[in-house]
mmCIF file of N, CA and C in Angstrom:
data_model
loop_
_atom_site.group_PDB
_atom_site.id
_atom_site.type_symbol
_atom_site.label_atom_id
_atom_site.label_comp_id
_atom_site.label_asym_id
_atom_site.label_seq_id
_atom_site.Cartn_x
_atom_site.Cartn_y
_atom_site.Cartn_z
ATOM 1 N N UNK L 37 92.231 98.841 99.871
ATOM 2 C CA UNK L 37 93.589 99.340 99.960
ATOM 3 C C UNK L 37 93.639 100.326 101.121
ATOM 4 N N UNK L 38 94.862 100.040 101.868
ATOM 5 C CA UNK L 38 94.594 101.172 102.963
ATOM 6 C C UNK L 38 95.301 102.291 102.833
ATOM 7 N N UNK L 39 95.295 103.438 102.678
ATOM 8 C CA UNK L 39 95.844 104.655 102.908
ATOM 9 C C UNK L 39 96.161 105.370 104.229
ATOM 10 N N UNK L 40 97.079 106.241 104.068
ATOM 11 C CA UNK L 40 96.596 106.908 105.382
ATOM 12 C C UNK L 40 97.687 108.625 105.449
ATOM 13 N N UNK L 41 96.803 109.731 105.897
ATOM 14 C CA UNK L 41 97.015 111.127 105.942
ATOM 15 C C UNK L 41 97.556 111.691 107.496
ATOM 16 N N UNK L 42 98.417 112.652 107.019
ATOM 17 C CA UNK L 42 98.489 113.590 108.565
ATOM 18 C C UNK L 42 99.305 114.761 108.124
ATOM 19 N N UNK L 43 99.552 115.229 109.304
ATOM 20 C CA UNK L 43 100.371 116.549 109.617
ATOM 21 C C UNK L 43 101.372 116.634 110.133
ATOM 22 N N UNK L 44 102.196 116.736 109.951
ATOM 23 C CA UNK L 44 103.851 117.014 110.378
ATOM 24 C C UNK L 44 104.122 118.102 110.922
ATOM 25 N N UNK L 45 104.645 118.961 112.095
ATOM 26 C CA UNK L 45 104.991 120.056 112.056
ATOM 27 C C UNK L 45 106.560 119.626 112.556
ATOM 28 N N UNK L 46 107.655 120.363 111.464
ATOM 29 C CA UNK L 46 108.501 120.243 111.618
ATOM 30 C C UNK L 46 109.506 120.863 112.646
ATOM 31 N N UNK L 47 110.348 120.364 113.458
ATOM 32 C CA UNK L 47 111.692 121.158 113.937
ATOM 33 C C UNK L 47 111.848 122.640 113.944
ATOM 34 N N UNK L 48 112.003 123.913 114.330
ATOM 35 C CA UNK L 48 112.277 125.090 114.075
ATOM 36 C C UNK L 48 113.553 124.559 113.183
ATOM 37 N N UNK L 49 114.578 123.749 113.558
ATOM 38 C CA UNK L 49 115.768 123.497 112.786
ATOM 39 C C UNK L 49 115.738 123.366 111.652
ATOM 40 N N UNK L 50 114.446 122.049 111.616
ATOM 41 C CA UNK L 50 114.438 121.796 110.095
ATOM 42 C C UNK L 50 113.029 122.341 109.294
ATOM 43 N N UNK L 51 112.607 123.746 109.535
ATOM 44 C CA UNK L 51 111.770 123.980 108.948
ATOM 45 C C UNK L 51 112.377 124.902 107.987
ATOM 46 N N UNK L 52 113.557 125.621 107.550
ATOM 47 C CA UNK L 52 113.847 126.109 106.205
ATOM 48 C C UNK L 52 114.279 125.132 105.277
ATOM 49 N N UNK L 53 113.938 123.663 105.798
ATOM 50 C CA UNK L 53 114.927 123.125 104.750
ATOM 51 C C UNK L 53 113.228 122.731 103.713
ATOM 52 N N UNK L 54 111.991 123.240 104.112
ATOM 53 C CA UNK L 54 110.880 122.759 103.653
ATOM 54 C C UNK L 54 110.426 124.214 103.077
ATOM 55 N N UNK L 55 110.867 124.985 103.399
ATOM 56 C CA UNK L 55 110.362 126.452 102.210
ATOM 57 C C UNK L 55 111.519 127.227 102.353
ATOM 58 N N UNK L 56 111.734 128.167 101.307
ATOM 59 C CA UNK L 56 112.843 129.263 100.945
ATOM 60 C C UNK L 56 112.287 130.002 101.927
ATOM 61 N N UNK L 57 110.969 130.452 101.770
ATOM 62 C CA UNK L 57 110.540 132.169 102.251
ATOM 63 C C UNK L 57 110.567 131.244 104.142
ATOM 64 N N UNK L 58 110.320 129.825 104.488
ATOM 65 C CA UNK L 58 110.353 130.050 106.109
ATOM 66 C C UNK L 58 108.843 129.899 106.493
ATOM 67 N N UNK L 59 107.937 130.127 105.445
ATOM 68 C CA UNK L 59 106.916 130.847 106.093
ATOM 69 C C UNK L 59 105.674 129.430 106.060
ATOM 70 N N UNK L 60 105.936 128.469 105.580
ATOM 71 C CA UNK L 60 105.279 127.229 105.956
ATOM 72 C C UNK L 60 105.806 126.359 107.104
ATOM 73 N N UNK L 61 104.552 126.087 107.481
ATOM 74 C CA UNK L 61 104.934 125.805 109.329
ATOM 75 C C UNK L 61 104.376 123.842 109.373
ATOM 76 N N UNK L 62 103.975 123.945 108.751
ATOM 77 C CA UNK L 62 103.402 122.448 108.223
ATOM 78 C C UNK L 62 104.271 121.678 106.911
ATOM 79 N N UNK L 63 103.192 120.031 106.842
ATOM 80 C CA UNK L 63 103.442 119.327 106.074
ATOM 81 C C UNK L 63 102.552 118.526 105.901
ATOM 82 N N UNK L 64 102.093 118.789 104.710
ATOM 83 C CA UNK L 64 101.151 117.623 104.101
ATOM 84 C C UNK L 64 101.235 116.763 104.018
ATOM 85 N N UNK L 65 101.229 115.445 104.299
ATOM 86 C CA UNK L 65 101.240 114.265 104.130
ATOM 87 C C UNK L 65 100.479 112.862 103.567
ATOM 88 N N UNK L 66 100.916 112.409 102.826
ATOM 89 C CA UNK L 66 99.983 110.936 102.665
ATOM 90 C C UNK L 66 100.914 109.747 102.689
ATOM 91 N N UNK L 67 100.313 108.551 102.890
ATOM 92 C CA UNK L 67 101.142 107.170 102.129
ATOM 93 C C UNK L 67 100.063 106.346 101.905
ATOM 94 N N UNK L 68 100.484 105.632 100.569
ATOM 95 C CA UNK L 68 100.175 104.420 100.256
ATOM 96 C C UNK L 68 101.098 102.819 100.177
ATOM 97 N N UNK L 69 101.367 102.585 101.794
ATOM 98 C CA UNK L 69 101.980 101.501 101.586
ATOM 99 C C UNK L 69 102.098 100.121 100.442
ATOM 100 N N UNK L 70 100.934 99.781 100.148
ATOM 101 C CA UNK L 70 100.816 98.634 99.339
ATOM 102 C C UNK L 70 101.198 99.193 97.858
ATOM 103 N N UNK L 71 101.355 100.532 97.436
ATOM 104 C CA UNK L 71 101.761 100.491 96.437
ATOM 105 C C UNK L 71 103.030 101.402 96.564
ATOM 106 N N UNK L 72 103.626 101.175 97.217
ATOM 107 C CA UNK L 72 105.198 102.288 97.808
ATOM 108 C C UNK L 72 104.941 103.486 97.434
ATOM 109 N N UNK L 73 103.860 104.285 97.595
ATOM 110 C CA UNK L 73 103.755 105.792 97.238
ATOM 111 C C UNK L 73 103.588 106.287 98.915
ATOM 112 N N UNK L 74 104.631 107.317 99.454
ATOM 113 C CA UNK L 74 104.826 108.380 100.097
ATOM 114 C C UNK L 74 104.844 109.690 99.808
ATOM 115 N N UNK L 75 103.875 110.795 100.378
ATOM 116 C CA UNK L 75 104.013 111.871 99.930
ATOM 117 C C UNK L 75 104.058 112.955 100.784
ATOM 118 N N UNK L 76 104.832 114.242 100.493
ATOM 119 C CA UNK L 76 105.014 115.044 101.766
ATOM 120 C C UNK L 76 105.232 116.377 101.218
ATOM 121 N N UNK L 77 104.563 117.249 101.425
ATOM 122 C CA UNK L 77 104.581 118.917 100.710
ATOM 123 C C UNK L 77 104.522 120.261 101.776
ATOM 124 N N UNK L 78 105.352 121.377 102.032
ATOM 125 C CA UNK L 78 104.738 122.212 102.836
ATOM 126 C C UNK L 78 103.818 122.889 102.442
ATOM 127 N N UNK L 79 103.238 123.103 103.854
ATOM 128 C CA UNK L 79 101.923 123.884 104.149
ATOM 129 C C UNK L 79 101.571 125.037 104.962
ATOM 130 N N UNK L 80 100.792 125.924 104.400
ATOM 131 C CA UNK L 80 101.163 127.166 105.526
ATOM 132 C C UNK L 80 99.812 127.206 106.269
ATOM 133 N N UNK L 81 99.705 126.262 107.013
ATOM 134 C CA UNK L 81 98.266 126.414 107.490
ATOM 135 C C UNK L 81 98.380 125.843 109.672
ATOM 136 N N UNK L 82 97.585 125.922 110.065
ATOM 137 C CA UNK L 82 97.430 125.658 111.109
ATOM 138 C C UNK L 82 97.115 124.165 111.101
ATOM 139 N N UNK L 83 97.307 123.207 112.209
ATOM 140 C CA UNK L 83 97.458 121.690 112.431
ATOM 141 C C UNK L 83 95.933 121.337 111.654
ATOM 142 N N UNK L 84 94.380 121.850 112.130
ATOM 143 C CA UNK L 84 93.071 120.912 111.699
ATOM 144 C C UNK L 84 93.352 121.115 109.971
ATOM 145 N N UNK L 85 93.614 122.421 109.731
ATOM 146 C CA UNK L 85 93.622 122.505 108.318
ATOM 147 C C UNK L 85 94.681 121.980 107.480
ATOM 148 N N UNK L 86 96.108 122.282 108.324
ATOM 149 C CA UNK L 86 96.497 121.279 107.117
ATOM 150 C C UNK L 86 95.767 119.819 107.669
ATOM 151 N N UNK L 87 95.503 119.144 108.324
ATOM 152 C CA UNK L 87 95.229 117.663 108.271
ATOM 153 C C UNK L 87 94.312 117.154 107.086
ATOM 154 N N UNK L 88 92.849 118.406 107.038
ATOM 155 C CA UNK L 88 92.119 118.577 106.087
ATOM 156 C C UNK L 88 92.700 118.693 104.565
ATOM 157 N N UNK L 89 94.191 119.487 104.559
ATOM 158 C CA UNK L 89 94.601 119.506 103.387
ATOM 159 C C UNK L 89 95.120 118.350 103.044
ATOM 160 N N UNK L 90 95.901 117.343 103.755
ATOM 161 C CA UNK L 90 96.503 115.793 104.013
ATOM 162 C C UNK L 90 95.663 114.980 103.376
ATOM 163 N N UNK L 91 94.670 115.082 104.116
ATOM 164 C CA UNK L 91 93.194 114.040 103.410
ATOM 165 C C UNK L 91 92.758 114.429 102.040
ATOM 166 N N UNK L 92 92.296 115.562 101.614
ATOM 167 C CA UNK L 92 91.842 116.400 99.951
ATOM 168 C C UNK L 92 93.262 116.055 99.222
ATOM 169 N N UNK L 93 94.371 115.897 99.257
ATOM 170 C CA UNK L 93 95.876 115.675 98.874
ATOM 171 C C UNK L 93 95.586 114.720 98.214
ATOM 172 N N UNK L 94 95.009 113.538 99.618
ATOM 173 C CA UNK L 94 95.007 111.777 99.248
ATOM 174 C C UNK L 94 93.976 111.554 98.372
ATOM 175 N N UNK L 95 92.818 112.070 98.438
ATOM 176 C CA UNK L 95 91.720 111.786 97.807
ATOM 177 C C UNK L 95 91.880 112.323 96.089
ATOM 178 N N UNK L 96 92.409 114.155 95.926
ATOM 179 C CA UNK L 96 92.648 113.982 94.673
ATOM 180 C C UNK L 96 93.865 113.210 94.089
ATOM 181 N N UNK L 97 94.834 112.686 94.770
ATOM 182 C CA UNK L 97 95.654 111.429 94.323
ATOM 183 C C UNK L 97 94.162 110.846 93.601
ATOM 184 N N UNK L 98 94.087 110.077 94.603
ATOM 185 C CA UNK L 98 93.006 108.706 94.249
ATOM 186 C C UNK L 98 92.233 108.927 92.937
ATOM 187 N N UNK L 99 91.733 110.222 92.979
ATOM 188 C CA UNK L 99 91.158 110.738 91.640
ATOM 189 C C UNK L 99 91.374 110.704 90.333
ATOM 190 N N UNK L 100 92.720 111.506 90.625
ATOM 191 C CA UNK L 100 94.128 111.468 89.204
ATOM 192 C C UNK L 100 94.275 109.648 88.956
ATOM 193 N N UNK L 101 94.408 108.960 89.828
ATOM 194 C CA UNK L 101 95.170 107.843 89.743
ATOM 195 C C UNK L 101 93.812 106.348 89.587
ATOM 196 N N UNK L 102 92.666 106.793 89.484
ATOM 197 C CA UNK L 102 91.819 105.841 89.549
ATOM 198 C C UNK L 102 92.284 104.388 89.027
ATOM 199 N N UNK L 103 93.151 103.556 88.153
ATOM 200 C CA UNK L 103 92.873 102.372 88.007
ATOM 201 C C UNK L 103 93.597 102.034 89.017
ATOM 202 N N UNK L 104 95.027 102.513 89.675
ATOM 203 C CA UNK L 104 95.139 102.097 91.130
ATOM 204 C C UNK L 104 94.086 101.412 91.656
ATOM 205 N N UNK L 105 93.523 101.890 91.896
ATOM 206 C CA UNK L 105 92.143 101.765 92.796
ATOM 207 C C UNK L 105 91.400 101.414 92.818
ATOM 208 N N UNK L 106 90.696 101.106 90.747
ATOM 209 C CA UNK L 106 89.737 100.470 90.706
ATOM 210 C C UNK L 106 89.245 99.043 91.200
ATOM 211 N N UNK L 107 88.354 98.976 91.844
ATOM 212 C CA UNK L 107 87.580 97.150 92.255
ATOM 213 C C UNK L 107 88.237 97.164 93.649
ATOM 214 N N UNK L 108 89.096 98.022 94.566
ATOM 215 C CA UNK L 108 89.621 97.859 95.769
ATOM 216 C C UNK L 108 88.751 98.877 96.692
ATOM 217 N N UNK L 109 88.385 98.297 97.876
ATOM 218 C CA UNK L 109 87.945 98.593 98.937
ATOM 219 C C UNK L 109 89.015 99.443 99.491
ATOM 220 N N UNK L 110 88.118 100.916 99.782
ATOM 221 C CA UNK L 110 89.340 102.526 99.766
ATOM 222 C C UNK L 110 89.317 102.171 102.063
ATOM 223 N N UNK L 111 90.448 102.025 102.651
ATOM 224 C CA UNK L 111 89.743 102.193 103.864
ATOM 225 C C UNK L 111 90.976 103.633 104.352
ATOM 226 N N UNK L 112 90.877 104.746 104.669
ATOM 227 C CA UNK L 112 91.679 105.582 104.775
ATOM 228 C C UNK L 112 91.502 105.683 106.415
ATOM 229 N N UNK L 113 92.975 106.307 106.632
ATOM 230 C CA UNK L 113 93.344 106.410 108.233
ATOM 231 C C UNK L 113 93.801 107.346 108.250
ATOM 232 N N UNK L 114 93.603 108.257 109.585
ATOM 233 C CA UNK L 114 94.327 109.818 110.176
ATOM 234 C C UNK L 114 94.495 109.781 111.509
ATOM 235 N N UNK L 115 95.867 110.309 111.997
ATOM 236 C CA UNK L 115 95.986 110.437 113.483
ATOM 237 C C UNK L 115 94.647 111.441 114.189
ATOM 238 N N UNK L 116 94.058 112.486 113.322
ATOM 239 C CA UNK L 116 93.327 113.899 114.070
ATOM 240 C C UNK L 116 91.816 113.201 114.252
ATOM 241 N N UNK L 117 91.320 112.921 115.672
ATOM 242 C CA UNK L 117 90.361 112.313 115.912
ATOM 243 C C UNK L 117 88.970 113.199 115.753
ATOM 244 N N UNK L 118 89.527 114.426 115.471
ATOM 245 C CA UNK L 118 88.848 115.670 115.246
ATOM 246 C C UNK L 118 87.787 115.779 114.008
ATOM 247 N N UNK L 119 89.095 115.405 113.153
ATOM 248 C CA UNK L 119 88.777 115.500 111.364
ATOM 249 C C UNK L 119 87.958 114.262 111.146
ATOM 250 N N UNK L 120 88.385 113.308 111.985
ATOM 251 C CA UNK L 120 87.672 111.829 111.711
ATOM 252 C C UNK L 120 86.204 111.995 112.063
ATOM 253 N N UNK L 121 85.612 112.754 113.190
ATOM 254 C CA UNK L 121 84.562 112.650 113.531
ATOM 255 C C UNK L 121 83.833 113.407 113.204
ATOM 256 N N UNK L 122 84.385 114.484 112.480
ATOM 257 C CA UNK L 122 83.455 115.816 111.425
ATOM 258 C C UNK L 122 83.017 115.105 109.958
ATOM 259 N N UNK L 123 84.356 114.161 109.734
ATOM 260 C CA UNK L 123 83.871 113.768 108.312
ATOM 261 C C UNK L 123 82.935 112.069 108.222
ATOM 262 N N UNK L 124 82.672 111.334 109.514
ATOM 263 C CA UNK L 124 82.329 110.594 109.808
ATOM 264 C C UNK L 124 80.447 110.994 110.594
ATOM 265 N N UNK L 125 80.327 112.230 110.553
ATOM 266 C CA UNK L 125 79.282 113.080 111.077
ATOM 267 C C UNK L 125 78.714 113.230 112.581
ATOM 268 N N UNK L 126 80.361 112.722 113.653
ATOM 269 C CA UNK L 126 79.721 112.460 114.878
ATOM 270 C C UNK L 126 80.282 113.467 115.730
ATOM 271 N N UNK L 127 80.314 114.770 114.992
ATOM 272 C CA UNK L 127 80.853 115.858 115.533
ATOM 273 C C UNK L 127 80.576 117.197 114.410
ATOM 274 N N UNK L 128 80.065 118.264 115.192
ATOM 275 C CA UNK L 128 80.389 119.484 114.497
ATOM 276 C C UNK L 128 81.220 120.151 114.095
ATOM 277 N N UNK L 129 81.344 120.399 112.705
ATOM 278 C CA UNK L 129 82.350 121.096 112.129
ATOM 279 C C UNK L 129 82.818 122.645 112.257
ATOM 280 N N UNK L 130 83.584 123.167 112.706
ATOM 281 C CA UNK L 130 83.847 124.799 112.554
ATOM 282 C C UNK L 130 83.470 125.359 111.645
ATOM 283 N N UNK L 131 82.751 126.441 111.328
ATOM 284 C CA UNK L 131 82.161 127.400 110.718
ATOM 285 C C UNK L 131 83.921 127.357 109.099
ATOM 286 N N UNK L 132 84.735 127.387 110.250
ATOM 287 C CA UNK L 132 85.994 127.761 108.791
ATOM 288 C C UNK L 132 86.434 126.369 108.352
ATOM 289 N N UNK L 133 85.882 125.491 108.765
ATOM 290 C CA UNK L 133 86.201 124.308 107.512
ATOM 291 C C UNK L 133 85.250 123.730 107.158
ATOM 292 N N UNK L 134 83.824 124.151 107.010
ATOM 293 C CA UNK L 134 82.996 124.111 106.432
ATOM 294 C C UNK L 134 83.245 123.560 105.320
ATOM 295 N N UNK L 135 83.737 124.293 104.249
ATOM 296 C CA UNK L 135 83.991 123.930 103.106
ATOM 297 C C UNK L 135 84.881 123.283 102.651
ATOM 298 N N UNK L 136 85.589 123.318 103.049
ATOM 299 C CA UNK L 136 86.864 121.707 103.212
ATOM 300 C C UNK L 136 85.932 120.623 104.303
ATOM 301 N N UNK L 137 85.174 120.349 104.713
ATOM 302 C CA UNK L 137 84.606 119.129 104.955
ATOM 303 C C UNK L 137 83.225 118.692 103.870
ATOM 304 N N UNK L 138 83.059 119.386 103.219
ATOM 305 C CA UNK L 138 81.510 119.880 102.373
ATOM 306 C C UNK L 138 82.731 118.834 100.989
ATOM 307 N N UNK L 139 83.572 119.394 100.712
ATOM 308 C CA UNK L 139 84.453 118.947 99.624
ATOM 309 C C UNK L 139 85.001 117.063 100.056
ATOM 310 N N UNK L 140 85.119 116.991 101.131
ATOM 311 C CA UNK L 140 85.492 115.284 101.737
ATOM 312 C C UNK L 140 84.897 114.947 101.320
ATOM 313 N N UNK L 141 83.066 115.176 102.354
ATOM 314 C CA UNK L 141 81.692 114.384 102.105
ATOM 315 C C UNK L 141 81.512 113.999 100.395
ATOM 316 N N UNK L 142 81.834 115.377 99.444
ATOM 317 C CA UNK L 142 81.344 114.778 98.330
ATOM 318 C C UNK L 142 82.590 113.412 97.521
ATOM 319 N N UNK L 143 83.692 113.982 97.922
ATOM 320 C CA UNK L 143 84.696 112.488 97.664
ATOM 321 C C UNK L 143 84.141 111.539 98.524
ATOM 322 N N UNK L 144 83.997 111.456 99.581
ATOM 323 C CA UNK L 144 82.891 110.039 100.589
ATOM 324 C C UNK L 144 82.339 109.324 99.652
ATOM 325 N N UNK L 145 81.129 110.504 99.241
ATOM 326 C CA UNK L 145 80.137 109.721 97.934
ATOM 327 C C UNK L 145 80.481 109.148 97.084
ATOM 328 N N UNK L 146 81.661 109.652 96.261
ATOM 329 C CA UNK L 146 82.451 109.364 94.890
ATOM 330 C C UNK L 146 83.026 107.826 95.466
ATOM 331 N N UNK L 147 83.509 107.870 96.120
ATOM 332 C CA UNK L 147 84.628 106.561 95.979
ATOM 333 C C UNK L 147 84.282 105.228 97.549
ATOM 334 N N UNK L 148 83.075 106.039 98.496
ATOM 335 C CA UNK L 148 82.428 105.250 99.028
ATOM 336 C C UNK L 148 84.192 104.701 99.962
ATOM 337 N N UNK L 149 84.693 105.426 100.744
ATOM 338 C CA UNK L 149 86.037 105.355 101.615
ATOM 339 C C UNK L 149 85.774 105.189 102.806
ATOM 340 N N UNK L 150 86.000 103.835 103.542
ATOM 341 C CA UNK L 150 85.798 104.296 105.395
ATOM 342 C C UNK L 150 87.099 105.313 105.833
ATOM 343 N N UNK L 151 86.866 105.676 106.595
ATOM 344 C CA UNK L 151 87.327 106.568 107.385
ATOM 345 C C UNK L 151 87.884 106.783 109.315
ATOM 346 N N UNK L 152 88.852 105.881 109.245
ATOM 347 C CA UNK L 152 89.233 105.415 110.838
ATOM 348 C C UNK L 152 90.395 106.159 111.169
ATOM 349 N N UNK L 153 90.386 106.041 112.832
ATOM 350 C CA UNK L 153 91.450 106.598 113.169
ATOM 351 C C UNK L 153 92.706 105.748 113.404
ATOM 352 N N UNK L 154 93.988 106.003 113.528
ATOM 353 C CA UNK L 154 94.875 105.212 114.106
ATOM 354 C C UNK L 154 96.096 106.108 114.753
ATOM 355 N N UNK L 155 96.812 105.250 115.765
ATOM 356 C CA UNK L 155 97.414 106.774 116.611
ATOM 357 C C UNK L 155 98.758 106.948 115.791
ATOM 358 N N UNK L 156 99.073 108.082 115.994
ATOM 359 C CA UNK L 156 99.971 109.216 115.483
ATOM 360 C C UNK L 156 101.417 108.085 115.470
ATOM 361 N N UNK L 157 102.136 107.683 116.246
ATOM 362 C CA UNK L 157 102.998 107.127 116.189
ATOM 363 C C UNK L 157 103.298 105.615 115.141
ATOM 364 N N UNK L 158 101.663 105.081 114.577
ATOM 365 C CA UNK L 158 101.143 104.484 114.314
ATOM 366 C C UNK L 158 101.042 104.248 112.458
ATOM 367 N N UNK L 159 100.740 105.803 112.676
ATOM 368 C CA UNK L 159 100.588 106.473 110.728
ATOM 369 C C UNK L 159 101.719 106.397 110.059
ATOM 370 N N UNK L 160 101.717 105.551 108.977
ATOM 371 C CA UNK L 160 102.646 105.296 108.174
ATOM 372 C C UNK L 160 103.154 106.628 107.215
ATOM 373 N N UNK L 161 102.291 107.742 107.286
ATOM 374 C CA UNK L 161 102.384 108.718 106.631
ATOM 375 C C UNK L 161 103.062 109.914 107.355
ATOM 376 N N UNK L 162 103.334 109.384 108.129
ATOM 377 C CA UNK L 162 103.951 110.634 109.294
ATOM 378 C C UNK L 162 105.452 109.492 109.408
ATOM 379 N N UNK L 163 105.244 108.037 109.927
ATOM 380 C CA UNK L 163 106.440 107.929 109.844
ATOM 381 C C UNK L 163 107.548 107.426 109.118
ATOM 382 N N UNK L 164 107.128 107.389 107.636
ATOM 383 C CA UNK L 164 108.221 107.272 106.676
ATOM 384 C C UNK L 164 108.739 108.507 106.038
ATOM 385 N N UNK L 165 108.750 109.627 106.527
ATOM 386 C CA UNK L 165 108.651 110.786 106.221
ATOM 387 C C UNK L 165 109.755 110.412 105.486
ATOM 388 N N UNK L 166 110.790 110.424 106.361
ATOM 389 C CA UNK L 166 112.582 110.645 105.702
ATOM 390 C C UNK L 166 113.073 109.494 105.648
ATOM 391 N N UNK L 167 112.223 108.662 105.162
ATOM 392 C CA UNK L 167 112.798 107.509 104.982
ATOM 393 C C UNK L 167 113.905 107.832 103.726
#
């Protein structure tokens, strides 16, 4: 089943319409096309981290939701070629997401997920936002 995560940063226009206080600058994102699940939450974090939060989002989905899933081949996709290659091990991770990549690797193990990139314009999770 393919999934796929990212980051949104919204409009100055339309960023109160995603928090009261203003003060989330992001958006979490996931979709699961094949089973019409879209998902989208603010985030008060900077672009690598929320992306990191995008992906941990999708994965504890997958968790909560296991017979979805069961007997299907997990292949997950992200625009951040960054996150792909820290959690794929062909790149060093920053000292501050250490532990948000330490937390992927052990979902990796659990559910055995490839992990590819595809470009931004591309991600179904970025662009069904407002559908």
């Amino acid at each position: 089943m393919e999934c796929y995560f990212g980051a949104y940063r919204p409009s100055k226009q339309a960023a109160p319409r995603f928090s009261s206080a203003g003060n989330h600058k992001m958006l979490v994102c996931f979709s699961i096309p094949d089973a019409g699940i879209s998902f989208k939450a603010p985030f008060a974090g900077e672009e690598l981290h929320t992306e990191y939060a995008s992906l941990l989002t999708l994965l504890e989905f997958i968790e909560l939701n296991q017979k979805l899933f069961q007997g299907k081949e997990l292949n997950i996709y992200g625009n951040n070629l960054d996150l792909i290659k820290q959690v794929n091990m062909q790149s060093v991770c920053q000292y501050e997401f250490t532990e948000l990549l330490k937390k992927t690797l052990e979902y990796k193990v659990k559910y055995e997920f490839s992990l590819g990139w595809i470009p931004k314009e591309n991600n179904p999770a970025l662009n069904s936002l407002f559908d």
